[in-house]
Coordinates of C-alpha atoms in Angstrom, one line a residue:
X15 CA 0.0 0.0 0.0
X16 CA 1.4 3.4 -1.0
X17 CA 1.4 6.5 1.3
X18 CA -1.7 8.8 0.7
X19 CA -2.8 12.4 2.4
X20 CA -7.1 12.4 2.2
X21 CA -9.8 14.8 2.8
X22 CA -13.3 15.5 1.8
X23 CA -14.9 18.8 2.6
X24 CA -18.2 17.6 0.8
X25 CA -20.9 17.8 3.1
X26 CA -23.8 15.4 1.3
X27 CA -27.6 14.9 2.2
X28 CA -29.0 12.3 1.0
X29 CA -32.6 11.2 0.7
X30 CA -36.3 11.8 -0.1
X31 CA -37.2 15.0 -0.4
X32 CA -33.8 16.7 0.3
X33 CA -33.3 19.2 -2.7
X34 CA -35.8 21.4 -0.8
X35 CA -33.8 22.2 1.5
X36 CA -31.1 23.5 -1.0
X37 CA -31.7 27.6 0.6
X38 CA -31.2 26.5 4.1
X39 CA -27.8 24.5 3.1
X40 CA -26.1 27.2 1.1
X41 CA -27.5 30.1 2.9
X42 CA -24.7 30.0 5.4
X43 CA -22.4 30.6 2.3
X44 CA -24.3 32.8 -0.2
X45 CA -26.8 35.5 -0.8
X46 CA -26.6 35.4 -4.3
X47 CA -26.0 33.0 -7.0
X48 CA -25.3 31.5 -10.1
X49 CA -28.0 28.7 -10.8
X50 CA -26.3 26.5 -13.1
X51 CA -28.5 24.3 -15.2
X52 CA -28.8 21.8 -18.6
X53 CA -31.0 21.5 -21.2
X54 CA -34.3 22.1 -18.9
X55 CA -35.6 19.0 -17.5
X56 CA -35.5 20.6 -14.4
X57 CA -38.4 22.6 -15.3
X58 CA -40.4 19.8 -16.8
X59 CA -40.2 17.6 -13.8
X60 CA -40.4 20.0 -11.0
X61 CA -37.3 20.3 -9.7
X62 CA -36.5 23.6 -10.7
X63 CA -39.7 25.0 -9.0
X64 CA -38.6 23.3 -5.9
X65 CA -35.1 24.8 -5.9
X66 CA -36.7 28.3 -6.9
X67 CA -39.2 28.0 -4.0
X68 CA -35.9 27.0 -1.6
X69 CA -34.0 29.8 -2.8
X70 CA -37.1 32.7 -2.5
X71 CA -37.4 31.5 1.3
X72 CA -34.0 32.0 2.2
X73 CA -34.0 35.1 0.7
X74 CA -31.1 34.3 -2.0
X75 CA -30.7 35.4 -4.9
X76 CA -30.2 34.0 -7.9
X77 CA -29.3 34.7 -11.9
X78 CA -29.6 31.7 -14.1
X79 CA -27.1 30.0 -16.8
X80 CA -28.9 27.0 -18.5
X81 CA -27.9 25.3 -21.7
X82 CA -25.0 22.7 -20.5
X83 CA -25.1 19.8 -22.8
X84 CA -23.0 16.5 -22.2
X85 CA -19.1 17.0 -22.8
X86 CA -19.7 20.4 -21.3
X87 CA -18.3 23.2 -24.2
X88 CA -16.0 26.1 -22.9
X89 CA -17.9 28.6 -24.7
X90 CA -20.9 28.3 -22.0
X91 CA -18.1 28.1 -19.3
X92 CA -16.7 31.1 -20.9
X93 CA -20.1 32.8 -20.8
X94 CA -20.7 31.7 -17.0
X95 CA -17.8 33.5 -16.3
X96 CA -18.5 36.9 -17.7
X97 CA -22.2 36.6 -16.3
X98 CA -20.8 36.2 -12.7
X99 CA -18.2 38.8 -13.1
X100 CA -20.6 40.8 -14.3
X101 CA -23.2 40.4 -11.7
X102 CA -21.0 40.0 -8.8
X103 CA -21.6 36.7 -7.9
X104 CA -19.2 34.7 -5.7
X105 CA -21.7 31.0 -5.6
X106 CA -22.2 28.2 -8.0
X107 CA -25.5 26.2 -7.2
X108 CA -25.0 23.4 -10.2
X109 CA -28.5 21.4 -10.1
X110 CA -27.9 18.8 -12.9
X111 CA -25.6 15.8 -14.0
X112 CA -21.7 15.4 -14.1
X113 CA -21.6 17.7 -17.3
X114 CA -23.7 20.6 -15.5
X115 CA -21.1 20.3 -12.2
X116 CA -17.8 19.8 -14.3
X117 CA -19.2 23.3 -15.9
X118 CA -19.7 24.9 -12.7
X119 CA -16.8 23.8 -11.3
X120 CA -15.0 25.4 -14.4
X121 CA -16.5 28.6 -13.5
X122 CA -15.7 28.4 -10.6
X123 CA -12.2 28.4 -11.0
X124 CA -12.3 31.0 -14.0
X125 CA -14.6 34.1 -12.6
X126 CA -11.1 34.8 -10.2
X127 CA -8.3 34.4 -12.7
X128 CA -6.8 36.9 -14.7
X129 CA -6.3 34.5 -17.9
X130 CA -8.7 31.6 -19.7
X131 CA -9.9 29.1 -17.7
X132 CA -8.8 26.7 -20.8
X133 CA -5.1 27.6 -18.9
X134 CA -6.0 24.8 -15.9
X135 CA -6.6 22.2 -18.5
X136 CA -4.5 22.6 -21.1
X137 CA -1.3 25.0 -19.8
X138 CA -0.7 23.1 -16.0
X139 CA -2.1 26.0 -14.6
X140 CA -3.0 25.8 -10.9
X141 CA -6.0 28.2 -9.4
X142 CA -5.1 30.4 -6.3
X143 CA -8.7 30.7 -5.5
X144 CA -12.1 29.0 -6.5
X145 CA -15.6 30.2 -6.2
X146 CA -17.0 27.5 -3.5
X147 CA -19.6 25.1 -5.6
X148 CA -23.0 23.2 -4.6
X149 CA -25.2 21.1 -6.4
X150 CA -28.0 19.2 -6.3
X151 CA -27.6 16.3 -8.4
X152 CA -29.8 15.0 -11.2
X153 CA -28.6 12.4 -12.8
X154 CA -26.4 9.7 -10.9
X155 CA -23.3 8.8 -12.7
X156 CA -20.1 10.9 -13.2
X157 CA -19.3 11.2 -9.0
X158 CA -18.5 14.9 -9.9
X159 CA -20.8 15.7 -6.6
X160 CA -17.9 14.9 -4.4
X161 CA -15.4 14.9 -6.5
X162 CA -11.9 17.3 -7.1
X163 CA -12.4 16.9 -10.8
X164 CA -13.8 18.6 -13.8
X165 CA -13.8 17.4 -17.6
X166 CA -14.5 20.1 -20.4
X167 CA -14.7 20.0 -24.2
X168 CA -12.6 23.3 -26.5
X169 CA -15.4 22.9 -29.4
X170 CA -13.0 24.7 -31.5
X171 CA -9.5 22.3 -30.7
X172 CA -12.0 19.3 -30.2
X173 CA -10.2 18.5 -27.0
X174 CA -11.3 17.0 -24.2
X175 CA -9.3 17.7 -20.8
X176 CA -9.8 17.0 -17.0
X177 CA -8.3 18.8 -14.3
X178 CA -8.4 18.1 -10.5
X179 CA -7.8 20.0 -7.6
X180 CA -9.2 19.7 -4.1
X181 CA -10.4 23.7 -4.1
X182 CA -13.2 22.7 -6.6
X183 CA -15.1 20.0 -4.5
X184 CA -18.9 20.9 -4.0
X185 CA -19.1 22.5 -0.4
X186 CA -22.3 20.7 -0.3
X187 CA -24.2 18.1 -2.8
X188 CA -27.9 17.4 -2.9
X189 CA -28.5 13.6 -3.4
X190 CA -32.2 12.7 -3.2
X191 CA -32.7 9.2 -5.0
X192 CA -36.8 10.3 -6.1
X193 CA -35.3 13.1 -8.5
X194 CA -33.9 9.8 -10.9
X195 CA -37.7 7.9 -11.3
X196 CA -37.8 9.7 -14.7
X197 CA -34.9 9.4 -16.4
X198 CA -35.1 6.9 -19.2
X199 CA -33.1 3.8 -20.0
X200 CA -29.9 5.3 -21.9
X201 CA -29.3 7.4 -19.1
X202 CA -29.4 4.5 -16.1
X203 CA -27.4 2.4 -18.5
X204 CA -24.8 4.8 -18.8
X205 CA -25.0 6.2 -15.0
X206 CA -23.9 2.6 -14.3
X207 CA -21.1 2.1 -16.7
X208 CA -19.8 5.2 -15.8
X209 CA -19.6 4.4 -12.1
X210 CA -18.0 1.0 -12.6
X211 CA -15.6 2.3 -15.3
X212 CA -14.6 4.9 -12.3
X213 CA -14.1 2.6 -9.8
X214 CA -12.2 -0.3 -12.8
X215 CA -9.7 2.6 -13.3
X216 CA -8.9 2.8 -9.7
X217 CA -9.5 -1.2 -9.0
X218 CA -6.5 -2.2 -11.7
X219 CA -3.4 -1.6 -10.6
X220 CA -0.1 -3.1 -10.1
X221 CA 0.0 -2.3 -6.3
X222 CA 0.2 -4.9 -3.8
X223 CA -1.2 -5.0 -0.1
X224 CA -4.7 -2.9 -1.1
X225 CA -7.1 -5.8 0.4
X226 CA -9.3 -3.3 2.3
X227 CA -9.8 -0.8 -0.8
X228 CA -9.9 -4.2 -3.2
X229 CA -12.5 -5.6 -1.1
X230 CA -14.8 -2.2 -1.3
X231 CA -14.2 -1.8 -4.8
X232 CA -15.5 -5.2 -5.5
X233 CA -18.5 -4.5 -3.1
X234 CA -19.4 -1.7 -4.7
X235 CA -18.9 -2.6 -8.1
X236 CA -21.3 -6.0 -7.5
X237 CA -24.1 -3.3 -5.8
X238 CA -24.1 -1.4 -9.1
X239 CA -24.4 -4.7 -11.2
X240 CA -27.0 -5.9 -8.9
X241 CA -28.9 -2.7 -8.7
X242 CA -28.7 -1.6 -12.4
X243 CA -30.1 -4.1 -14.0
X244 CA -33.2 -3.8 -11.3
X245 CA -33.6 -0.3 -12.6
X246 CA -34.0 -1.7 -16.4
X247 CA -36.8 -3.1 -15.3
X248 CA -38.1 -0.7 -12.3
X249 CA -37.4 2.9 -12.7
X250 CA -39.1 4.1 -9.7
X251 CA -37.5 1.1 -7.0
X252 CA -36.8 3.9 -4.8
X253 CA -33.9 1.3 -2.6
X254 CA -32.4 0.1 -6.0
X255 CA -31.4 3.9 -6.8
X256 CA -30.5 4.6 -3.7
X257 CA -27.7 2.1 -3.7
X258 CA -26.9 2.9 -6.9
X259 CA -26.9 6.9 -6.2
X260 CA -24.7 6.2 -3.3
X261 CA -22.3 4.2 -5.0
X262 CA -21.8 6.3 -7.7
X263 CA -20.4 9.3 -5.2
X264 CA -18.1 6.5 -3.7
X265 CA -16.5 5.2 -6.8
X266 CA -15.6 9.1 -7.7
X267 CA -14.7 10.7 -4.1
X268 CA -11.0 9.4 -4.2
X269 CA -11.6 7.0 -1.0
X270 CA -11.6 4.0 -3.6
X271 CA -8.3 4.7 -4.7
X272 CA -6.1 5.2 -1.8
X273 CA -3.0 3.4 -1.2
X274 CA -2.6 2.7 -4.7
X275 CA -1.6 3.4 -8.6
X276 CA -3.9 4.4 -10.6
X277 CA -4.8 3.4 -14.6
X278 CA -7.4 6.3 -16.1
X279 CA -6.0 4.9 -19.7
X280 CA -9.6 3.9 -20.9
X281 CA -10.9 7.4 -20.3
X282 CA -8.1 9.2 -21.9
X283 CA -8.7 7.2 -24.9
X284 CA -12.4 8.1 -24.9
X285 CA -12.3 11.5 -24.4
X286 CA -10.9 11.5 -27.4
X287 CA -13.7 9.6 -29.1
X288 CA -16.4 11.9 -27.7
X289 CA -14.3 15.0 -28.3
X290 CA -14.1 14.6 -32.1
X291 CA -17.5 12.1 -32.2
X292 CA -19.9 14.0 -29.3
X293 CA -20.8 10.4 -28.1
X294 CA -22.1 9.5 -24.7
X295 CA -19.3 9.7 -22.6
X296 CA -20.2 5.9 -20.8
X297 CA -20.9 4.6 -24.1
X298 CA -17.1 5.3 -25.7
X299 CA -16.1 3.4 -22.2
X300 CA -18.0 0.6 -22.5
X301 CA -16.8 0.1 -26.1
X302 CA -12.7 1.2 -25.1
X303 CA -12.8 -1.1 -21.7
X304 CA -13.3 -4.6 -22.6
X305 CA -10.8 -4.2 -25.4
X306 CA -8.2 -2.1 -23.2
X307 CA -8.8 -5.1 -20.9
X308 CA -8.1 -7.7 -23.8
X309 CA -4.7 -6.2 -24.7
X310 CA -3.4 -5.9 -20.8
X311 CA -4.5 -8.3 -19.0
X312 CA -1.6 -11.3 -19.1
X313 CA 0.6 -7.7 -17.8
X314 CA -1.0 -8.6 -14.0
X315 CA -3.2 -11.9 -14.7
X316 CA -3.4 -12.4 -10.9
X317 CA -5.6 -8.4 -10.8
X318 CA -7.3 -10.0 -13.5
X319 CA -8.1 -13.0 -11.9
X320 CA -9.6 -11.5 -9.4
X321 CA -11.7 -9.5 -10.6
X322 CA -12.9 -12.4 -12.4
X323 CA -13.7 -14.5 -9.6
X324 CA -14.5 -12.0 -7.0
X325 CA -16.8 -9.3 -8.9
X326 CA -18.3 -11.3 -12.2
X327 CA -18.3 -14.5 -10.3
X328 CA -16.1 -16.9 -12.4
X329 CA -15.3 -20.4 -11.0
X330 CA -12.5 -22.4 -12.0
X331 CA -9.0 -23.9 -11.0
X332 CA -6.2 -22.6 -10.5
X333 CA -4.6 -24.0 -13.8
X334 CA -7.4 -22.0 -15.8
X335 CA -6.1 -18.5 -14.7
X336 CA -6.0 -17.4 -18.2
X337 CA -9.5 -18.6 -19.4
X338 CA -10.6 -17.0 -16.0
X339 CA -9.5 -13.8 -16.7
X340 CA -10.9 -13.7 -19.9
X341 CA -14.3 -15.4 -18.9
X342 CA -14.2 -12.1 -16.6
X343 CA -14.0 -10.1 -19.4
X344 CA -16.7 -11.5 -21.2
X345 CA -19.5 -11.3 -18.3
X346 CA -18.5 -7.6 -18.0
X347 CA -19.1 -7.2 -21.5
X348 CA -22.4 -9.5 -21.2
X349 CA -23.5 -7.2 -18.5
X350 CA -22.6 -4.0 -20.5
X351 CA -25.0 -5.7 -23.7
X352 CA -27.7 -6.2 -21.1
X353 CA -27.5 -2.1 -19.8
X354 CA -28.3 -2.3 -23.8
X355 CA -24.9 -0.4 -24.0
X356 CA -22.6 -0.3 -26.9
X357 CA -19.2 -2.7 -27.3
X358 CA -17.9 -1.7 -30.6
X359 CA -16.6 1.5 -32.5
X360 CA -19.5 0.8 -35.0
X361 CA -22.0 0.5 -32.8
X362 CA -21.2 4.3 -31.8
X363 CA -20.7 5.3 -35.5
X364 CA -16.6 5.8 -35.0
X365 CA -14.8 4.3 -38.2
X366 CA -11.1 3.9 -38.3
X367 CA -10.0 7.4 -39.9
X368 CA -9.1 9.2 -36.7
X369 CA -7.9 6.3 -34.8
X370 CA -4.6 6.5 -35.5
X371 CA -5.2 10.9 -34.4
X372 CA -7.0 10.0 -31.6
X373 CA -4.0 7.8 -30.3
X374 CA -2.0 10.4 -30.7
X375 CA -4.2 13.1 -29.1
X376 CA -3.9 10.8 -26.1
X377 CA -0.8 10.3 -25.2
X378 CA 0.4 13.9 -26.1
X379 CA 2.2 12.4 -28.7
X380 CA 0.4 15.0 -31.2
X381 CA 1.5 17.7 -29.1
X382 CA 5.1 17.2 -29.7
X383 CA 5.9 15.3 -26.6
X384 CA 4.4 11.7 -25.9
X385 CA 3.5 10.7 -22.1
X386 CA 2.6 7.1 -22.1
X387 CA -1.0 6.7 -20.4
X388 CA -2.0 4.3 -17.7
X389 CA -0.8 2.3 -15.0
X390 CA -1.4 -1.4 -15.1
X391 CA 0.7 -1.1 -18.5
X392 CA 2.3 2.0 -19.5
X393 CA 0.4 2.4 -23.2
X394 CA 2.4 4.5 -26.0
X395 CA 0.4 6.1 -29.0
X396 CA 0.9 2.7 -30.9
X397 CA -0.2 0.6 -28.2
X398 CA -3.6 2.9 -28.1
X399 CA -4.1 2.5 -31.6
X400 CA -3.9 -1.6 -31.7
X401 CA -6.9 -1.3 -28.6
X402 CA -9.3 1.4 -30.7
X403 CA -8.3 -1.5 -33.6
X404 CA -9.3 -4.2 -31.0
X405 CA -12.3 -2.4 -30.7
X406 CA -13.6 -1.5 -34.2
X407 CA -15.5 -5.1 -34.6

C-alpha cells in the first residue's frame, strides 16, 4: 500500500425529499447565485420550482445560466464567467448531472483568474482561489458531486481535458434518490457504466497489499451490477437507486483509490472519441474497456483473476487462470449488452479514420511530446491504436 494524504470537505444529504432544502444548506455561504443548469428538464419535472421555491425562502438570490449539454463546451463556461463577473456573484448552485457540475466547477475556477480558464486544462495552470460550488444532483453517474475533478470540451480544438484540484469540491451536494424515477433507460445504463468504469480505473493496478480498498471496490462494483439491472426493469424502486446513487459518489470521491496506482488509460482514450465524435461519454467506455482489458490483461493476470472471480463471479481452478480472466471479461461485457450499451466502434458510429489521431491526441504524442498513459501497462500512441483496432468489430 502506498502513502496517501485524504480529505473530503463535501458535506452530502442524501434522501427523499432533500433538494428542498437547497436555501437552508447554502444560505450559510451565499446571498446570491449562479443557478447552473442543462438543457431544462429541471423545469419539466419539478425540480426547478422546488429549488426556486428553496431559494425565495431564504431570501437568495439567484441569476440563471442553463444550456450545458453532455461534454460540457468552454464557450458556456466562458459565458458563465462573464455573467458572474458581471453580476457579482461569488456562488455556484449546479442542479444537474456530471456535465452541469464539471461546468460549474469550471467557472468556478475562471470568474477569479486573470487569464482563460482553458489555462487549468490545457497550460498546467493551478488556481489560487475558487468560487466555493453546490449542487443538487440529477442524474447519478459521473461522481463529480464529491469529487476534485472537472472534464471540459474546446469545441473549437476538439479536446477534451480534465483537471483536479481539491479547491473545486462541492461544499455541499444534494443527493435525493426520487429526482432519478424519470430518467429513461440510456441514461441508467450509462449512469452505471460510468460508475464501474470509475471505480475499474482505480480497481486495476499493479499495487500490492490494497485488500481493504480491493474488497470495497468489488463490493461496490457488485451493488451497481445488482442494482442496475433492477432499474431496467423498475425505474421508480426507490432502494435500487439509492444504492446505486450512493455508489456512484463513492466510486468518484477518491476514497476508492487510496494506497494505490492508478490506470485512467480507458478514459483518456475516450475522451478523445467523444471529443471529435460527441458520443455519450459511458458509451465510448463501454466500447474502449473490454478491449483495453483484452490487450493488458496477461501484464498482471493475478488483478485480472480477481476480478474475475471476485466481482463477475467466475469459477475455476487454478490452472485456468488465463480462461478465468478472460471469462471475466466476457461477463463484463455481457452485462454491458444487457445495460443495452454499446461494445464496438461501429455500434457508436466511429470508423477507423481518426484512430490513428485519436492515439495520438492521447498520449500527447500530437503535441510534440508523448506521455505514455496508464498504469497497469504503461500504453504509448501505438499501443492505443492496436486497442481502438481491438475495438472496431
Amino acid at each position: 500500500m502506498l502513502n496517501f494524504d485524504y480529505q473530503n470537505k463535501t458535506r452530502i444529504v442524501f434522501g427523499k425529499d432533500t433538494h428542498k432544502q437547497i436555501g437552508s444548506l447554502i444560505k450559510p455561504f451565499t446571498s446570491k447565485v449562479l443557478l447552473h443548469y442543462g438543457s431544462g428538464s429541471i423545469k419539466k419535472n419539478g425540480i426547478y420550482d422546488d429549488v426556486i421555491r428553496s431559494l425565495k425562502e431564504q431570501s437568495i438570490e439567484f441569476i440563471e445560466l442553463g444550456g450545458v449539454k453532455p461534454n460540457p463546451r468552454l464557450s458556456l463556461i466562458h459565458e458563465g464567467i462573464d455573467l458572474c463577473r458581471k453580476e457579482k456573484i461569488g456562488f455556484i448552485l449546479a442542479v444537474g448531472g456530471g456535465s452541469v457540475i464539471d461546468s460549474a466547477k469550471a467557472i468556478a475556477m475562471g470568474v477569479p483568474y486573470d487569464g482563460d480558464v482553458w489555462d487549468f486544462f490545457a497550460a498546467g495552470k493551478h488556481p489560487d482561489t475558487v468560487l466555493p460550488v453546490a449542487t443538487v444532483l440529477t442524474i447519478p453517474a459521473t461522481g463529480s458531486e464529491s469529487s476534485i475533478r472537472s472534464v471540459i470540451s474546446d469545441e473549437k480544438t476538439q479536446r477534451k481535458l480534465g483537471y483536479g484540484d481539491e479547491k473545486i469540491r462541492p461544499v455541499v451536494s444534494v443527493i435525493n434518490p426520487e429526482i432519478y424515477f424519470s430518467l429513461p433507460d440510456f441514461q441508467i445504463a450509462c449512469g452505471v457504466c460510468d460508475m464501474m468504469s470509475h471505480i475499474m480505473e482505480r480497481y486495476f493496478t499493479n499495487t500490492t497489499h490494497t485488500d481493504l480498498i480491493d474488497g470495497l471496490s468489488e463490493s461496490t462494483m457488485k451493488t451497481i451490477m445488482k442494482n442496475g439491472l433492477i432499474l431496467k426493469r423498475d425505474h421508480t424502486n426507490y432502494d435500487a437507486w439509492a444504492e446505486v446513487a450512493f455508489s456512484g459518489t463513492l466510486a468518484h470521491n477518491g476514497f476508492l483509490n487510496l494506497g494505490r496506482e492508478q490506470d485512467w488509460a480507458c478514459h483518456a482514450m475516450e475522451h478523445e472519441m467523444s471529443a471529435i465524435y460527441d458520443v455519450a461519454h459511458a458509451a465510448g467506455l463501454t466500447v474502449v474497456t473490454p478491449a483495453w482489458m483484452k490487450y493488458v490483461y496477461q501484464t498482471n493476470l493475478p488483478m485480472f483473476v480477481q476480478f474475475a472471480v471476485n466481482v463477475m463471479g467466475v469459477e475455476g481452478s487454478f490452472r485456468d487462470q488465463e480462461w478465468i480472466a478472460l471469462e471475466g471479461i466476457r461477463r463484463l461485457e455481457d452485462f454491458y449488452s444487457r445495460m443495452e450499451m454499446p461494445l464496438s466502434m461501429k455500434e457508436i458510429d466511429i470508423d477507423s479514420e481518426n484512430f490513428e489521431l485519436m492515439a495520438k491526441k492521447a498520449t500527447g504524442f500530437a503535441f510534440g511530446k508523448e506521455n505514455k498513459i496508464g498504469g497497469l501497462k504503461k500504453l504509448t500512441w501505438e499501443d492505443v491504436l492496436a486497442i481502438y483496432q481491438l475495438a472496431d468489430r
